[in-house]
Short mmCIF file of C-alpha atoms and ligand atoms in Angstrom, two decimals:
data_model
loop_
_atom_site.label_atom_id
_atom_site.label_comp_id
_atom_site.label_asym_id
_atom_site.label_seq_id
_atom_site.Cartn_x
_atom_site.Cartn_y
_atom_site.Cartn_z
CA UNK A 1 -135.20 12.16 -16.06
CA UNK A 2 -136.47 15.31 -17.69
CA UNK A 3 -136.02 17.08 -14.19
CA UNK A 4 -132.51 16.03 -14.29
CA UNK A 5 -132.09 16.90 -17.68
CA UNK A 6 -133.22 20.55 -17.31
CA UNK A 7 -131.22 21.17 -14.34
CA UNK A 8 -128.24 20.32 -16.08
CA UNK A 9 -129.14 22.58 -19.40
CA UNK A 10 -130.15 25.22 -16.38
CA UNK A 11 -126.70 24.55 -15.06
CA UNK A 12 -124.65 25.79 -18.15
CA UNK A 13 -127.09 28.84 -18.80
CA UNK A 14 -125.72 29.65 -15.29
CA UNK A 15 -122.24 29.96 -16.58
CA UNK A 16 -123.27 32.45 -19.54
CA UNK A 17 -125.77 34.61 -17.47
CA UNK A 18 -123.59 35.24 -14.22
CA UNK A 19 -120.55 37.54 -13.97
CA UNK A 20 -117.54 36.19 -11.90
CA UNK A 21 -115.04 38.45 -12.47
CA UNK A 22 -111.21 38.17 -11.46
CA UNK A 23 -108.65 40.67 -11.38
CA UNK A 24 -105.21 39.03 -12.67
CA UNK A 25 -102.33 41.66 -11.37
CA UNK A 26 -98.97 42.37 -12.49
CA UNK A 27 -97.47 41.95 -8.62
CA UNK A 28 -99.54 38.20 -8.50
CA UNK A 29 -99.62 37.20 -11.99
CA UNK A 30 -100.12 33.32 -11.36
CA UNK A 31 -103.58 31.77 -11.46
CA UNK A 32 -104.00 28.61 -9.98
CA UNK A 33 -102.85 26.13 -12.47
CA UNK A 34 -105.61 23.33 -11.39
CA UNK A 35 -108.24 23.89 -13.86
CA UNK A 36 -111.34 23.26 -11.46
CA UNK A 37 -110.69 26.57 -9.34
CA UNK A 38 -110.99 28.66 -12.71
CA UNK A 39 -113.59 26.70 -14.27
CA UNK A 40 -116.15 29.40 -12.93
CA UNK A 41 -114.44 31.99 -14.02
CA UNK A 42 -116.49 34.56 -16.62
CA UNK A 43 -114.03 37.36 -17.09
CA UNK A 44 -110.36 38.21 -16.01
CA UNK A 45 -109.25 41.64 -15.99
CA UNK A 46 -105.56 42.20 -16.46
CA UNK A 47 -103.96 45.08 -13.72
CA UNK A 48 -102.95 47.76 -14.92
CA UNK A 49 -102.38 49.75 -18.34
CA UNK A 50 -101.69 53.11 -16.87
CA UNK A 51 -104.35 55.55 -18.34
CA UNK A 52 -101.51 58.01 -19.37
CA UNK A 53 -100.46 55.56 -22.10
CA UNK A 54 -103.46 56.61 -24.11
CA UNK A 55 -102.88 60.37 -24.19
CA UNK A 56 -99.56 60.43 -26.40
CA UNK A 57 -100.61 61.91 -30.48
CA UNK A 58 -97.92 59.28 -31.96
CA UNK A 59 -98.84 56.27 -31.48
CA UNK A 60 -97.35 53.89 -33.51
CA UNK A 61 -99.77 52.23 -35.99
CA UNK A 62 -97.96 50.12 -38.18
CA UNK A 63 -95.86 46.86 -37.96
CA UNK A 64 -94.28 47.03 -34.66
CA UNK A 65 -95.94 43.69 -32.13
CA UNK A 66 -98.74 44.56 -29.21
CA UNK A 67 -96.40 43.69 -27.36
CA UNK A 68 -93.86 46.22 -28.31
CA UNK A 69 -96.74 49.03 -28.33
CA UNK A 70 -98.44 47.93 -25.55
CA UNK A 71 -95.94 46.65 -22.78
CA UNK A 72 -97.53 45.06 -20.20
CA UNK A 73 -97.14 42.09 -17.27
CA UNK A 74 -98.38 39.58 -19.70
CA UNK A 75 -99.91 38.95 -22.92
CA UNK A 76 -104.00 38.43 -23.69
CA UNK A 77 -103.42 35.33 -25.50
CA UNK A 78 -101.35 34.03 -23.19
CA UNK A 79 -104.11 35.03 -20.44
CA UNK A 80 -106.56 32.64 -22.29
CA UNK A 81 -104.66 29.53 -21.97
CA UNK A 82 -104.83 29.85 -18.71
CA UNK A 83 -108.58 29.91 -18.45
CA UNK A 84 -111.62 28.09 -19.25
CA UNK A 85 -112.26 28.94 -22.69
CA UNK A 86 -114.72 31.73 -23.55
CA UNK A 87 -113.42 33.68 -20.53
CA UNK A 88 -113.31 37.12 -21.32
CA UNK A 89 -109.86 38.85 -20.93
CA UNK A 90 -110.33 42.65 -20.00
CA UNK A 91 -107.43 45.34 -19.70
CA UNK A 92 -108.27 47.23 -16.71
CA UNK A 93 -106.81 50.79 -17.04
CA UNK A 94 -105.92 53.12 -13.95
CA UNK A 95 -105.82 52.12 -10.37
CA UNK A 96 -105.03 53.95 -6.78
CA UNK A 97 -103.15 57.18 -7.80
CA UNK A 98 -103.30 56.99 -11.82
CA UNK A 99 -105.43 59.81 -12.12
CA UNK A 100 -103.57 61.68 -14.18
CA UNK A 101 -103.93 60.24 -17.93
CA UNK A 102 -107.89 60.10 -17.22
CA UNK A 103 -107.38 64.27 -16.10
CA UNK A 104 -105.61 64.80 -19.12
CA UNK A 105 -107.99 62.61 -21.48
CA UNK A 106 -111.19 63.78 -20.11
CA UNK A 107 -109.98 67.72 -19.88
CA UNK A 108 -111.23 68.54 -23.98
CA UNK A 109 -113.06 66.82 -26.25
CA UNK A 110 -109.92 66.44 -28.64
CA UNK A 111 -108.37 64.38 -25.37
CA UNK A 112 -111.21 62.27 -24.84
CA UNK A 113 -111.51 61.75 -28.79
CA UNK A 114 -107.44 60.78 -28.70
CA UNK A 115 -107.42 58.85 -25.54
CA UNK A 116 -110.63 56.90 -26.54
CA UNK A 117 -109.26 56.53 -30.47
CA UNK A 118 -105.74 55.29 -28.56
CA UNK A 119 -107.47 52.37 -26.43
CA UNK A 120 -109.66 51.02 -29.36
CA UNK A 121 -106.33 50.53 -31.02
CA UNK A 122 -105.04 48.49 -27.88
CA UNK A 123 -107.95 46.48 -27.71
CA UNK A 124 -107.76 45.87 -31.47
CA UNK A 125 -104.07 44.96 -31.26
CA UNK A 126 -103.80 43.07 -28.02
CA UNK A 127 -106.72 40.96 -29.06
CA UNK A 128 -108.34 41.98 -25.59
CA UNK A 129 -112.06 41.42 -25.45
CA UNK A 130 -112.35 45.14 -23.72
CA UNK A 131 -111.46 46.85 -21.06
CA UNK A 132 -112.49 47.97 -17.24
CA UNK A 133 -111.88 51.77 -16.20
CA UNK A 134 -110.55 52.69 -12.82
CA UNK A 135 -110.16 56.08 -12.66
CA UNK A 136 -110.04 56.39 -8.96
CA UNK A 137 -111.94 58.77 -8.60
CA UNK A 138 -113.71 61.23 -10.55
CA UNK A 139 -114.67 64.30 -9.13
CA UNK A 140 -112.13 63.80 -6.56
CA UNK A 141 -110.12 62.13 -3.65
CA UNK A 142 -107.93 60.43 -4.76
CA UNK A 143 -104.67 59.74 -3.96
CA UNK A 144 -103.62 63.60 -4.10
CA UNK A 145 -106.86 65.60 -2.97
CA UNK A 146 -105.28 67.63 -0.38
CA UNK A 147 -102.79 68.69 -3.04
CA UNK A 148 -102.91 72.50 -4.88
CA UNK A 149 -104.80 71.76 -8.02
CA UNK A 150 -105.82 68.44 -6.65
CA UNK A 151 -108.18 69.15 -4.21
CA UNK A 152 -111.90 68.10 -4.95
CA UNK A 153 -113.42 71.95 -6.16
CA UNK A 154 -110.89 71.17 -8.90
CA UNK A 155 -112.22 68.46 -10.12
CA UNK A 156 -115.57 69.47 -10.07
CA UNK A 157 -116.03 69.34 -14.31
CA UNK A 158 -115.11 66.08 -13.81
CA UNK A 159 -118.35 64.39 -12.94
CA UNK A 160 -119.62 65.44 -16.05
CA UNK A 161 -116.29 64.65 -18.06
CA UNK A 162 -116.39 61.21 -16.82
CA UNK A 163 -119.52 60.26 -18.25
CA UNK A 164 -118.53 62.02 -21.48
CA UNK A 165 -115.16 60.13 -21.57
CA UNK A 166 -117.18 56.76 -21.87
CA UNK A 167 -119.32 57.75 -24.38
CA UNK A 168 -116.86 58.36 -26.55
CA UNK A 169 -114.90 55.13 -25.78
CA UNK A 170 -118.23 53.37 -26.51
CA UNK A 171 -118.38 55.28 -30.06
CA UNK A 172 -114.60 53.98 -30.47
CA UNK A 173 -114.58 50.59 -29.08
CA UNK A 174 -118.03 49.62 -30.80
CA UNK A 175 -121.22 48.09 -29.34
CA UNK A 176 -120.00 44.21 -29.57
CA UNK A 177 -116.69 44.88 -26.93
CA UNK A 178 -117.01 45.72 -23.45
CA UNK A 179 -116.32 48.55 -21.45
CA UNK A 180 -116.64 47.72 -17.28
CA UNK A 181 -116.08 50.21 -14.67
CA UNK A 182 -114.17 49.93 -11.14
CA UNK A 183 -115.95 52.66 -8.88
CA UNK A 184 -115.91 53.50 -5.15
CA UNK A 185 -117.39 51.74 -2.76
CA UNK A 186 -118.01 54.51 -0.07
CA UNK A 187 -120.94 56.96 -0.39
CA UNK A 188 -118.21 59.95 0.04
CA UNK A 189 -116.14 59.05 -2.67
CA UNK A 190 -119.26 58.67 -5.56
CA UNK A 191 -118.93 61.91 -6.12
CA UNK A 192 -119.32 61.62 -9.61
CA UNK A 193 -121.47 58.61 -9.25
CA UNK A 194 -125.13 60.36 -8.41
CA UNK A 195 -128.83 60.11 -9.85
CA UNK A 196 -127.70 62.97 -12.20
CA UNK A 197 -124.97 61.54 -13.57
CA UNK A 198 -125.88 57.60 -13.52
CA UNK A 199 -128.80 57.80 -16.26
CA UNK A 200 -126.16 59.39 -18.75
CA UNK A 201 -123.63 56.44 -17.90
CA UNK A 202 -125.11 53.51 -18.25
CA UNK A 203 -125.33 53.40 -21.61
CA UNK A 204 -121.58 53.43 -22.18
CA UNK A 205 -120.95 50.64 -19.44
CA UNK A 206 -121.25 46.69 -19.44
CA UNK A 207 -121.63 46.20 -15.49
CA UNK A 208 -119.91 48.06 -12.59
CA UNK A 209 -117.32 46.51 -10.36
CA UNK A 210 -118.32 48.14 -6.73
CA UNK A 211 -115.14 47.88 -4.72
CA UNK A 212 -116.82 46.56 -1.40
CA UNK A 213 -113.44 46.65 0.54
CA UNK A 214 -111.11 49.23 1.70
CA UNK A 215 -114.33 50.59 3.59
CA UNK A 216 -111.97 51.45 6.35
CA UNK A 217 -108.91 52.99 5.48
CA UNK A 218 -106.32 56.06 6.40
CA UNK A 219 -109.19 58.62 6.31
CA UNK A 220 -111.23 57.22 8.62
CA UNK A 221 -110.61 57.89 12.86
CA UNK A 222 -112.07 54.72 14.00
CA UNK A 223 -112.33 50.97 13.62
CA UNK A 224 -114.64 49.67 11.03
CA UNK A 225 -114.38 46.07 8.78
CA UNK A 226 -113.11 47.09 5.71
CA UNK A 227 -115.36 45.04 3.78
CA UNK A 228 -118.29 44.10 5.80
CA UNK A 229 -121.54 43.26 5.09
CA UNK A 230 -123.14 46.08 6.57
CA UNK A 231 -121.24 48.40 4.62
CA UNK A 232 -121.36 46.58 1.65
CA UNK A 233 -125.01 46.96 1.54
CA UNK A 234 -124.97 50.54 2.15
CA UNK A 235 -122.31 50.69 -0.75
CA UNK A 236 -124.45 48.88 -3.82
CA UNK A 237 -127.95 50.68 -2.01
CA UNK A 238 -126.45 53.90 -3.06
CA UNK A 239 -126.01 52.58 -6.93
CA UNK A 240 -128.97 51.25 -7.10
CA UNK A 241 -130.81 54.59 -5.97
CA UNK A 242 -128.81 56.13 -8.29
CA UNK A 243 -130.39 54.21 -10.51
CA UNK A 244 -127.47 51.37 -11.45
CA UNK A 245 -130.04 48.45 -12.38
CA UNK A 246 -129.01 45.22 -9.74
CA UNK A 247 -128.36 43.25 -13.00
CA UNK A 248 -125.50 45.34 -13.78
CA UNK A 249 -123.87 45.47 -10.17
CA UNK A 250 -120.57 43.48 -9.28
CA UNK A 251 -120.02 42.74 -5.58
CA UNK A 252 -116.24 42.75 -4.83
CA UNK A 253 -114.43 40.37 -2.01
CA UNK A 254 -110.98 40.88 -0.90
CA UNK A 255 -108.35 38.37 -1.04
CA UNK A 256 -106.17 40.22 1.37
CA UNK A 257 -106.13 41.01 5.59
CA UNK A 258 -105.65 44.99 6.94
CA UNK A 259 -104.97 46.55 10.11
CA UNK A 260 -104.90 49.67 11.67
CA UNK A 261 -102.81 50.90 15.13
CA UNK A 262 -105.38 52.05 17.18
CA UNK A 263 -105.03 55.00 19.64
CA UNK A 264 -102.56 53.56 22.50
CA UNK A 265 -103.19 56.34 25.50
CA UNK A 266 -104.62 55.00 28.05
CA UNK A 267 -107.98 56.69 27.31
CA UNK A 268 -108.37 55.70 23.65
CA UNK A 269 -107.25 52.28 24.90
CA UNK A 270 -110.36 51.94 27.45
CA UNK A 271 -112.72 53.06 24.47
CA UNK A 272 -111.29 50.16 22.52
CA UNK A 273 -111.34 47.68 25.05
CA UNK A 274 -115.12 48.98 25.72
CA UNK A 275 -115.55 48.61 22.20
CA UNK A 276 -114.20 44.92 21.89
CA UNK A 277 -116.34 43.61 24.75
CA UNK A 278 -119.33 45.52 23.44
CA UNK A 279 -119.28 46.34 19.87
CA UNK A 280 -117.54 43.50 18.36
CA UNK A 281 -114.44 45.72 18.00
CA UNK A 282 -116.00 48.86 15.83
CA UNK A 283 -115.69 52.22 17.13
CA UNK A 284 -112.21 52.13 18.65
CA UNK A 285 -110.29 55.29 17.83
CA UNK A 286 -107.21 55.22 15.50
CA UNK A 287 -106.37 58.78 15.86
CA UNK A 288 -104.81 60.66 12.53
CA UNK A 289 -103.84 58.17 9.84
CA UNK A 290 -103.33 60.79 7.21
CA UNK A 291 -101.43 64.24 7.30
CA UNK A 292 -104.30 66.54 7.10
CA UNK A 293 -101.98 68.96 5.19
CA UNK A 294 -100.74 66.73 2.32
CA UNK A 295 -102.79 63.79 2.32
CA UNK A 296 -99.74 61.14 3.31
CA UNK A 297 -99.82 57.91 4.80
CA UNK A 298 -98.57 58.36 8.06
CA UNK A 299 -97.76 54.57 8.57
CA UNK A 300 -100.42 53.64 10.60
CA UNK A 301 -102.13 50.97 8.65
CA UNK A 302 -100.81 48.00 6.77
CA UNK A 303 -101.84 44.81 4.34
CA UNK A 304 -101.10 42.02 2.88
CA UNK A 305 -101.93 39.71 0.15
CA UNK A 306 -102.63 35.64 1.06
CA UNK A 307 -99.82 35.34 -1.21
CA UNK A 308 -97.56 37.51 0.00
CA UNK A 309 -97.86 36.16 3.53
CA UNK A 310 -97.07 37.92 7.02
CA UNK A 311 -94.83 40.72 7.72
CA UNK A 312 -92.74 38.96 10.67
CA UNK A 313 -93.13 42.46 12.89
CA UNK A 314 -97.58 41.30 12.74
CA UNK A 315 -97.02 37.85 12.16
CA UNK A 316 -97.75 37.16 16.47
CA UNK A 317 -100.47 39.04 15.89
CA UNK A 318 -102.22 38.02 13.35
CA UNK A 319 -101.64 34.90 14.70
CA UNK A 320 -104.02 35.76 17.62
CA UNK A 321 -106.39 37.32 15.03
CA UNK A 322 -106.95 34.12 13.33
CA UNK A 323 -107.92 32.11 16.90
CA UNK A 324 -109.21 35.22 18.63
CA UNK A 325 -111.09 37.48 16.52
CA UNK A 326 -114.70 37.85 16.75
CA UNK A 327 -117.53 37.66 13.88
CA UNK A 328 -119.97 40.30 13.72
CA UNK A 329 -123.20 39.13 13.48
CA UNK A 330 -124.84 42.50 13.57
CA UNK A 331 -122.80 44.38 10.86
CA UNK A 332 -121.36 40.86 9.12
CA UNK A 333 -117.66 41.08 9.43
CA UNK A 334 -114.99 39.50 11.35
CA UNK A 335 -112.13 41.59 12.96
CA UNK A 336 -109.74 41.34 16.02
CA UNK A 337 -108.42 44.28 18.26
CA UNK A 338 -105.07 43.16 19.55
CA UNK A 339 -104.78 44.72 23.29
CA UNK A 340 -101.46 44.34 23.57
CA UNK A 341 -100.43 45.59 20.02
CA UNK A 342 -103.01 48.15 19.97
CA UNK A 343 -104.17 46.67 16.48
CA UNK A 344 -107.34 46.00 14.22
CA UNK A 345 -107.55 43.55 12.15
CA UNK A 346 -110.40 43.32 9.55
CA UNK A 347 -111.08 40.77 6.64
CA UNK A 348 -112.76 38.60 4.72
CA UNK A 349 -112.44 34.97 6.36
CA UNK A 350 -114.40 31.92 5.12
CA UNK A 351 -117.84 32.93 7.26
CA UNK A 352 -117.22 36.72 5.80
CA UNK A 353 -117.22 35.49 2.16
CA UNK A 354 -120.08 32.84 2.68
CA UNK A 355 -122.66 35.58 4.99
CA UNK A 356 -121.72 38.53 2.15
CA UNK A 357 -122.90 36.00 -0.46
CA UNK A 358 -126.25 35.57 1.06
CA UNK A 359 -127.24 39.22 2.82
CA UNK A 360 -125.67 40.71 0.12
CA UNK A 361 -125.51 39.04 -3.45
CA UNK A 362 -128.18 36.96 -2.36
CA UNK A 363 -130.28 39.73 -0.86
CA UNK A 364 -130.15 42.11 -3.81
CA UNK A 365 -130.89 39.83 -6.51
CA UNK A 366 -127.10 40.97 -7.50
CA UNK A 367 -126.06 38.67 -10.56
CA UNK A 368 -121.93 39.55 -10.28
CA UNK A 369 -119.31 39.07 -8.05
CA UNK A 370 -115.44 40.01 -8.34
CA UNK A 371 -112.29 40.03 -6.44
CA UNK A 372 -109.39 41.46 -5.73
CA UNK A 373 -107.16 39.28 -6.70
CA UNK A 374 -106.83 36.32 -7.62
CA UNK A 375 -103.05 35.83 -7.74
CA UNK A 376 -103.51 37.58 -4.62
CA UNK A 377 -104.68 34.36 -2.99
CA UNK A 378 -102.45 32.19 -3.89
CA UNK A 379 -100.23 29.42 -3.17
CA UNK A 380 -103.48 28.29 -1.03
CA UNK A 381 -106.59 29.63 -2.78
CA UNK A 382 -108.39 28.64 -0.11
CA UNK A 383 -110.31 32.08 -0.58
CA UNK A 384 -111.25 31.55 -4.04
CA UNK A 385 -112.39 27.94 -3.14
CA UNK A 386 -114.71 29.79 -0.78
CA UNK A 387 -116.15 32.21 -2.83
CA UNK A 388 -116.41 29.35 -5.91
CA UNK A 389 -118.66 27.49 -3.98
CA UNK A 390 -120.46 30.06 -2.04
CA UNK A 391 -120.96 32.12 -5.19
CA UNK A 392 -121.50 29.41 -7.82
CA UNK A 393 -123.85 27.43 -5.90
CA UNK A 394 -125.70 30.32 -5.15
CA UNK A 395 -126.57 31.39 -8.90
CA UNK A 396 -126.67 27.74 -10.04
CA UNK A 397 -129.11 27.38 -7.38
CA UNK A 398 -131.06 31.00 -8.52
CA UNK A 399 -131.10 29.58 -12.57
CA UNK A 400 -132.17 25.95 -11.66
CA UNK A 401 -135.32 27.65 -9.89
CA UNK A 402 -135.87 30.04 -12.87
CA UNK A 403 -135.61 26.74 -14.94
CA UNK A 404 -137.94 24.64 -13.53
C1 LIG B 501 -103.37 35.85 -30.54
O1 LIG B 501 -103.62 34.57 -31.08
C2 LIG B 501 -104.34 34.59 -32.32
C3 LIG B 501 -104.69 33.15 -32.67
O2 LIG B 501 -103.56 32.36 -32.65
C4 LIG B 501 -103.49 35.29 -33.36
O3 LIG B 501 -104.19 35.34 -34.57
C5 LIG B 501 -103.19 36.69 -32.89
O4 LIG B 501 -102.33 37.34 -33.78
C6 LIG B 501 -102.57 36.70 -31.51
N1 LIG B 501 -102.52 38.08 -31.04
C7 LIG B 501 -101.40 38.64 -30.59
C8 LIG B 501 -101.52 40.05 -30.18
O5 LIG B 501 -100.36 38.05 -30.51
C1 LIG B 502 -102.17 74.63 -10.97
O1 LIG B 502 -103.18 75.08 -11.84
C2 LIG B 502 -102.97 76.36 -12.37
C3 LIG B 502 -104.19 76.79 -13.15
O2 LIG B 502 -104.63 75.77 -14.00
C4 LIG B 502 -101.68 76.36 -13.18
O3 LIG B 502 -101.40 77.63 -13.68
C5 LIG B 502 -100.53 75.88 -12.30
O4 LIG B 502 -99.35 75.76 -13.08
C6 LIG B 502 -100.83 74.56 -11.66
N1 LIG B 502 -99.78 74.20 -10.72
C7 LIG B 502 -99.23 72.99 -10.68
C8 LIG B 502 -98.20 72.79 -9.63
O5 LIG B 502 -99.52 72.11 -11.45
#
């Protein structure tokens, strides 16, 4: 009986101690409306205020509604009736290729004083219980690093801006509300993410949301999963040398499929066709995915969102992927190479979510998970049903140990 007893009380501790953060975004606002999938839910971050909203010297303090200040996909309140309550509702500021307001912000310490002063006064008005940063990235590329005054030796200052920036969002926003960070999940991109620059961080930042997906994307020249295991552990290694403490690490999972054309002459087609019988699929050449000269897409990879469903050009395809594709035991990731498409398809199945759970969440003693996103996985949310009970049950299980 007492057993029983303190497994239960060990059981609720669980829900205040873990993170299990979802993004909520503007394109796939809808949560699931059956209670039970949220129930785990910790905090929700709302996608996204666009940093440049913060920089303007006027903004209105007086009568006028959040809403009217602060337009935005949805309202905070409205947020937390659709949640377990105590969820904490974050704004999440940036994204891919909203660079600009943090550039501006971050340039002088007047900017970082206005910018900072500016978001306290959303988070004040919108009732928001604080916010999550994605400046993507500082220090460099980004969306527009092969442009002039873009390129990374421009954005050098910036790895010692950033951590500046925070600070002086922390002095505005107060000890008691919470400031979370989105940061890159490759080693190449952290470039303002290092032992120097970590110790003078942390102080300003609640826990980190490591984007463990997109690990293969348009700057890359071969086939990779995008959000493996392998590469996920390579990905929060790097923080934690850095000196990011595991109980402040996120681990993301992505609630969305990619793929890549990969190199259709006849002798990049042999390498991949080597690859697939031998490697699982990995190391099959794309060729050039992005202009070297301006940094543009040149069309070569694609995505979508379980909500959005299947472009009908892939839809044969991916078809094939789902039957067909292979799980890589070595490197943890399941992908498909498509031999008569010349495709690659990498993501995060059922057996992805559940083995990144254990070799890596598990496996680093990591007390936070996120993903990208949960509207994202709708109608089905067969994804977030996944990661609810791979996730859950894993730190319920960790606390009931602790407990007893
Ligand atoms: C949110 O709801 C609370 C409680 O009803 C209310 O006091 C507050 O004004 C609301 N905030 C906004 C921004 O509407
Ligand atoms: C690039 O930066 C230089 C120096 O800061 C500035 O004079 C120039 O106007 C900038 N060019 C563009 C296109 O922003």
């Amino acid at each position: 009986m007492y057993a029983v007893y303190l497994i239960f009380a060990s059981m609720i501790f669980v829900t205040a101690q873990a993170r299990y953060v979802m993004y909520l975004t503007g394109q796939h606002p809808e949560p699931p409306a059956d209670v039970a999938l949220v129930a785990g839910i910790t905090h929700v971050a709302l996608a996204f205020m666009s940093s440049r909203s913060f920089n303007q010297v006027s903004i209105d303090a007086t009568s006028e509604a959040a809403e009217v200040k602060w337009p935005f996909f949805t309202t905070v309140n409205r947020t937390r009736t659709q949640f377990q309550k105590g969820t904490k509702v974050l704004i999440a500021i940036g994204g891919w290729g909203d660079d600009e307001g943090f550039e501006v912000a971050a340039r002088t310490e007047e900017g970082q004083e206005l910018w900072a002063s500016n978001v306290a006064r959303m988070v004040t008005d919108t009732g928001a219980d604080g916010v999550d940063i994605d400046w993507e990235y500082p220090g460099g590329n980004g969306e527009h690093y092969l442009q002039p005054n873009h390129t990374n030796p421009t954005k050098a200052w910036q790895t010692t801006a950033y951590p500046k920036l925070l600070s002086t969002l922390r002095k505005h926003l107060g000890p008691s509300k919470l400031i979370t960070a989105a940061v890159p999940g490759l080693p190449r991109d952290m470039l303002a993410f290092t032992s120097t620059t970590i110790p003078i961080i942390l102080p300003s930042i609640d826990f980190f949301n490591i984007m463990t997906y997109d690990l293969m994307n348009r700057r890359d020249s071969q086939t990779l999963h995008h959000a493996g295991v392998q590469a996920s552990l390579t990905s929060i290694n790097a923080y934690l040398s850095a000196g990011v403490p595991a109980s402040k690490l996120n681990v993301g999972f992505a609630f969305y499929v990619k793929y890549f054309r990969t190199d259709a002459s006849p002798a990049g087609r042999k390498k991949c066709l080597d690859a697939w019988n031998i490697n699982s699929g990995i190391g099959c050449p794309t060729g050039i995915m992005e202009d070297p000269k301006t940094g543009g897409d040149l069309g070569k990879t694609g995505g979508f969102s379980w909500h959005d469903g299947i472009p009908s050009e892939v839809s044969e395809s991916f078809k094939a992927a789902k039957t067909s594709g292979k799980w890589d035991a070595e490197r943890g990731g399941y992908g498909y190479w498509d031999e008569k498409e010349n495709l690659w398809w990498t993501w995060e199945n059922e057996k992805a979510i559940v083995e990144k759970v254990e070799r890596v969440v598990k496996a680093k003693g990591i007390e936070g998970a996120f993903a990208w996103g949960l509207g994202e996985d709708g109608d089905e949310f067969e994804h977030l049903q996944t990661l609810n009970k791979a996730y859950n049950g894993l730190q319920a299980g960790r606390h009931a140990r602790n407990e007893l």
